[in-house]
mmCIF file of C-alpha atoms in Angstrom:
data_model
loop_
_atom_site.group_PDB
_atom_site.id
_atom_site.type_symbol
_atom_site.label_atom_id
_atom_site.label_comp_id
_atom_site.label_asym_id
_atom_site.label_seq_id
_atom_site.Cartn_x
_atom_site.Cartn_y
_atom_site.Cartn_z
ATOM 1 C CA MET X 57 193.657 168.631 161.455
ATOM 2 C CA GLY X 58 191.656 168.794 158.168
ATOM 3 C CA ARG X 59 188.077 169.956 158.094
ATOM 4 C CA LEU X 60 185.222 169.419 155.607
ATOM 5 C CA PRO X 61 183.700 172.472 154.317
ATOM 6 C CA TYR X 62 179.969 172.923 154.943
ATOM 7 C CA PRO X 63 177.960 173.080 151.744
ATOM 8 C CA ASP X 64 176.011 176.295 151.589
ATOM 9 C CA THR X 65 172.242 176.111 150.800
ATOM 10 C CA ASP X 66 172.736 177.401 147.228
ATOM 11 C CA GLN X 67 175.259 174.461 146.612
ATOM 12 C CA THR X 68 172.700 171.886 147.459
ATOM 13 C CA SER X 69 169.980 170.030 145.629
ATOM 14 C CA GLY X 70 167.678 167.150 145.952
ATOM 15 C CA ASP X 71 167.374 165.454 149.494
ATOM 16 C CA VAL X 72 170.029 167.700 150.894
ATOM 17 C CA ARG X 73 168.225 170.776 149.869
ATOM 18 C CA ARG X 74 164.941 169.464 151.286
ATOM 19 C CA VAL X 75 166.612 168.686 154.616
ATOM 20 C CA TYR X 76 168.286 172.142 154.720
ATOM 21 C CA ASP X 77 164.932 173.765 153.911
ATOM 22 C CA GLU X 78 163.099 171.699 156.626
ATOM 23 C CA PHE X 79 165.749 172.866 159.284
ATOM 24 C CA MET X 80 165.396 176.485 158.256
ATOM 25 C CA LYS X 81 161.613 176.259 158.490
ATOM 26 C CA VAL X 82 161.565 174.419 161.915
ATOM 27 C CA ARG X 83 164.799 175.739 163.656
ATOM 28 C CA GLY X 84 165.956 178.777 161.734
ATOM 29 C CA ASN X 85 169.333 177.251 161.173
ATOM 30 C CA ILE X 86 170.996 174.222 159.903
ATOM 31 C CA PRO X 87 173.017 172.357 162.572
ATOM 32 C CA ASN X 88 176.708 171.865 161.696
ATOM 33 C CA MET X 89 176.371 168.066 162.140
ATOM 34 C CA PHE X 90 173.898 168.042 159.192
ATOM 35 C CA ARG X 91 176.023 170.331 157.079
ATOM 36 C CA THR X 92 178.925 167.858 157.452
ATOM 37 C CA LEU X 93 176.570 164.886 156.724
ATOM 38 C CA ALA X 94 175.479 166.707 153.554
ATOM 39 C CA HIS X 95 178.646 165.294 151.965
ATOM 40 C CA SER X 96 176.822 161.903 152.085
ATOM 41 C CA PRO X 97 173.219 162.618 151.133
ATOM 42 C CA SER X 98 172.042 159.100 151.853
ATOM 43 C CA LEU X 99 173.521 159.315 155.404
ATOM 44 C CA MET X 100 172.322 162.836 155.956
ATOM 45 C CA THR X 101 168.705 161.927 155.084
ATOM 46 C CA ALA X 102 168.689 158.775 157.031
ATOM 47 C CA THR X 103 170.046 160.610 160.104
ATOM 48 C CA TYR X 104 167.622 163.336 159.693
ATOM 49 C CA ASP X 105 164.563 161.093 159.259
ATOM 50 C CA TYR X 106 165.649 159.156 162.446
ATOM 51 C CA PHE X 107 166.054 162.387 164.502
ATOM 52 C CA LYS X 108 162.819 163.725 163.131
ATOM 53 C CA ARG X 109 160.890 160.617 164.240
ATOM 54 C CA VAL X 110 162.538 160.598 167.675
ATOM 55 C CA MET X 111 162.060 164.271 168.385
ATOM 56 C CA SER X 112 158.444 164.766 166.946
ATOM 57 C CA GLY X 113 156.781 161.374 167.320
ATOM 58 C CA GLY X 114 155.568 159.421 170.254
ATOM 59 C CA LYS X 115 153.614 160.124 173.384
ATOM 60 C CA VAL X 116 156.156 162.260 175.099
ATOM 61 C CA SER X 117 155.830 165.999 174.202
ATOM 62 C CA ILE X 118 158.458 167.803 172.199
ATOM 63 C CA LYS X 119 158.862 170.176 175.053
ATOM 64 C CA LEU X 120 159.891 167.319 177.510
ATOM 65 C CA LYS X 121 162.199 165.910 174.858
ATOM 66 C CA GLU X 122 163.978 169.314 174.352
ATOM 67 C CA MET X 123 164.202 169.760 178.134
ATOM 68 C CA ALA X 124 165.994 166.328 178.253
ATOM 69 C CA ALA X 125 168.288 167.365 175.437
ATOM 70 C CA VAL X 126 169.195 170.546 177.309
ATOM 71 C CA ARG X 127 169.833 168.515 180.387
ATOM 72 C CA VAL X 128 172.077 166.051 178.486
ATOM 73 C CA SER X 129 174.079 169.006 177.005
ATOM 74 C CA GLN X 130 174.512 170.502 180.441
ATOM 75 C CA ASN X 131 175.722 167.210 181.894
ATOM 76 C CA HIS X 132 178.290 166.845 179.148
ATOM 77 C CA LEU X 133 179.324 170.494 178.907
ATOM 78 C CA CYS X 134 178.294 170.374 175.234
ATOM 79 C CA ASP X 135 178.150 174.082 174.196
ATOM 80 C CA PHE X 136 176.790 173.515 170.749
ATOM 81 C CA GLY X 137 174.116 171.100 171.927
ATOM 82 C CA LEU X 138 173.139 173.475 174.736
ATOM 83 C CA ALA X 139 172.939 176.446 172.314
ATOM 84 C CA SER X 140 170.843 174.567 169.881
ATOM 85 C CA HIS X 141 168.428 172.816 172.291
ATOM 86 C CA THR X 142 168.077 175.809 174.499
ATOM 87 C CA VAL X 143 166.697 177.858 171.568
ATOM 88 C CA LEU X 144 164.141 174.955 170.703
ATOM 89 C CA ALA X 145 163.274 174.356 174.439
ATOM 90 C CA LYS X 146 162.358 178.127 174.755
ATOM 91 C CA ARG X 147 160.311 177.853 171.554
ATOM 92 C CA PHE X 148 158.174 175.178 173.360
ATOM 93 C CA GLY X 149 157.726 177.271 176.503
ATOM 94 C CA VAL X 150 160.731 176.536 178.673
ATOM 95 C CA THR X 151 161.817 179.602 180.563
ATOM 96 C CA ASP X 152 165.280 180.884 181.184
ATOM 97 C CA GLU X 153 164.791 180.270 184.921
ATOM 98 C CA GLN X 154 164.001 176.613 184.107
ATOM 99 C CA ILE X 155 167.029 176.276 181.841
ATOM 100 C CA GLY X 156 169.238 177.651 184.803
ATOM 101 C CA GLY X 157 167.288 175.567 187.333
ATOM 102 C CA MET X 158 168.054 172.257 185.494
ATOM 103 C CA LYS X 159 171.679 172.502 186.484
ATOM 104 C CA ASN X 160 170.495 172.142 190.151
ATOM 105 C CA LEU X 161 167.277 170.284 189.829
ATOM 106 C CA ASP X 162 167.251 169.116 193.462
ATOM 107 C CA GLN X 163 167.408 172.722 194.720
ATOM 108 C CA ARG X 164 165.067 174.158 191.978
ATOM 109 C CA ALA X 165 162.401 171.458 191.697
ATOM 110 C CA GLU X 166 159.676 174.130 192.340
ATOM 111 C CA LEU X 167 160.317 175.405 188.757
ATOM 112 C CA PHE X 168 159.111 172.159 187.140
ATOM 113 C CA ASP X 169 156.003 170.120 187.141
ATOM 114 C CA GLU X 170 155.840 166.363 187.786
ATOM 115 C CA LYS X 171 156.257 165.397 184.143
ATOM 116 C CA GLU X 172 159.178 167.722 183.721
ATOM 117 C CA ILE X 173 161.039 166.410 186.774
ATOM 118 C CA ALA X 174 160.527 162.849 185.633
ATOM 119 C CA ALA X 175 161.905 163.685 182.079
ATOM 120 C CA LEU X 176 164.897 165.345 183.453
ATOM 121 C CA GLN X 177 165.634 162.596 186.065
ATOM 122 C CA TYR X 178 165.193 160.110 183.253
ATOM 123 C CA ALA X 179 167.740 162.020 181.059
ATOM 124 C CA ASP X 180 170.191 161.965 183.893
ATOM 125 C CA MET X 181 169.626 158.265 184.596
ATOM 126 C CA VAL X 182 170.207 157.299 180.931
ATOM 127 C CA ASN X 183 173.158 159.560 179.892
ATOM 128 C CA LEU X 184 174.981 159.505 183.221
ATOM 129 C CA GLY X 185 174.566 155.747 183.937
ATOM 130 C CA ALA X 186 173.485 154.217 180.582
ATOM 131 C CA SER X 187 174.895 150.728 181.358
ATOM 132 C CA GLY X 188 172.146 148.210 181.318
ATOM 133 C CA TYR X 189 169.345 150.615 180.340
ATOM 134 C CA SER X 190 167.302 150.260 177.203
ATOM 135 C CA LEU X 191 167.069 153.564 175.159
ATOM 136 C CA ASN X 192 163.394 153.114 174.750
ATOM 137 C CA PHE X 193 162.000 156.021 176.675
ATOM 138 C CA SER X 194 158.469 154.594 177.512
ATOM 139 C CA GLU X 195 159.946 151.133 178.558
ATOM 140 C CA ASN X 196 162.355 152.666 181.071
ATOM 141 C CA CYS X 197 159.889 155.082 182.397
ATOM 142 C CA ASP X 198 157.425 152.337 183.127
ATOM 143 C CA GLY X 199 159.897 150.901 185.537
ATOM 144 C CA ALA X 200 161.488 154.047 186.739
ATOM 145 C CA PHE X 201 158.599 156.463 186.844
ATOM 146 C CA PRO X 202 154.783 155.903 186.740
ATOM 147 C CA ARG X 203 153.602 156.173 183.248
ATOM 148 C CA ARG X 204 150.934 158.766 184.153
ATOM 149 C CA ARG X 205 153.645 161.183 185.191
ATOM 150 C CA LEU X 206 154.899 161.571 181.613
ATOM 151 C CA TRP X 207 152.014 161.235 179.307
ATOM 152 C CA ASN X 208 148.704 160.896 180.915
#
């Protein structure tokens, strides 16, 4: 199977270089997904801008979003997602014990506060049984979990 080479930072310019530089500043690395997308600068920047809005904007904290991303990666046995989002979750205060506890949330609920449990349960609900659910986090949480639990 053929593979696309990942453009190195010194081989980039313009918007691709800007996105690479932003990743290095925020994460300390450039995800391979975005290195691959660098072959299409317009697709890369559109995807990056979308992910940036989702992960940094809104009323739900970045910590809760990263915890949800770790949980989704655990559910799908996604090693690269787990590696990437675990580093970011730790940067926002999630402990190693909590990362391990997410695998058995029912038995390790004492490791999490009410908002964290709601976010992890929501992540399970959407990614393990997404049929019929809107992907709008706040809309679903209004029905599934009391709004105050997540952002009040």
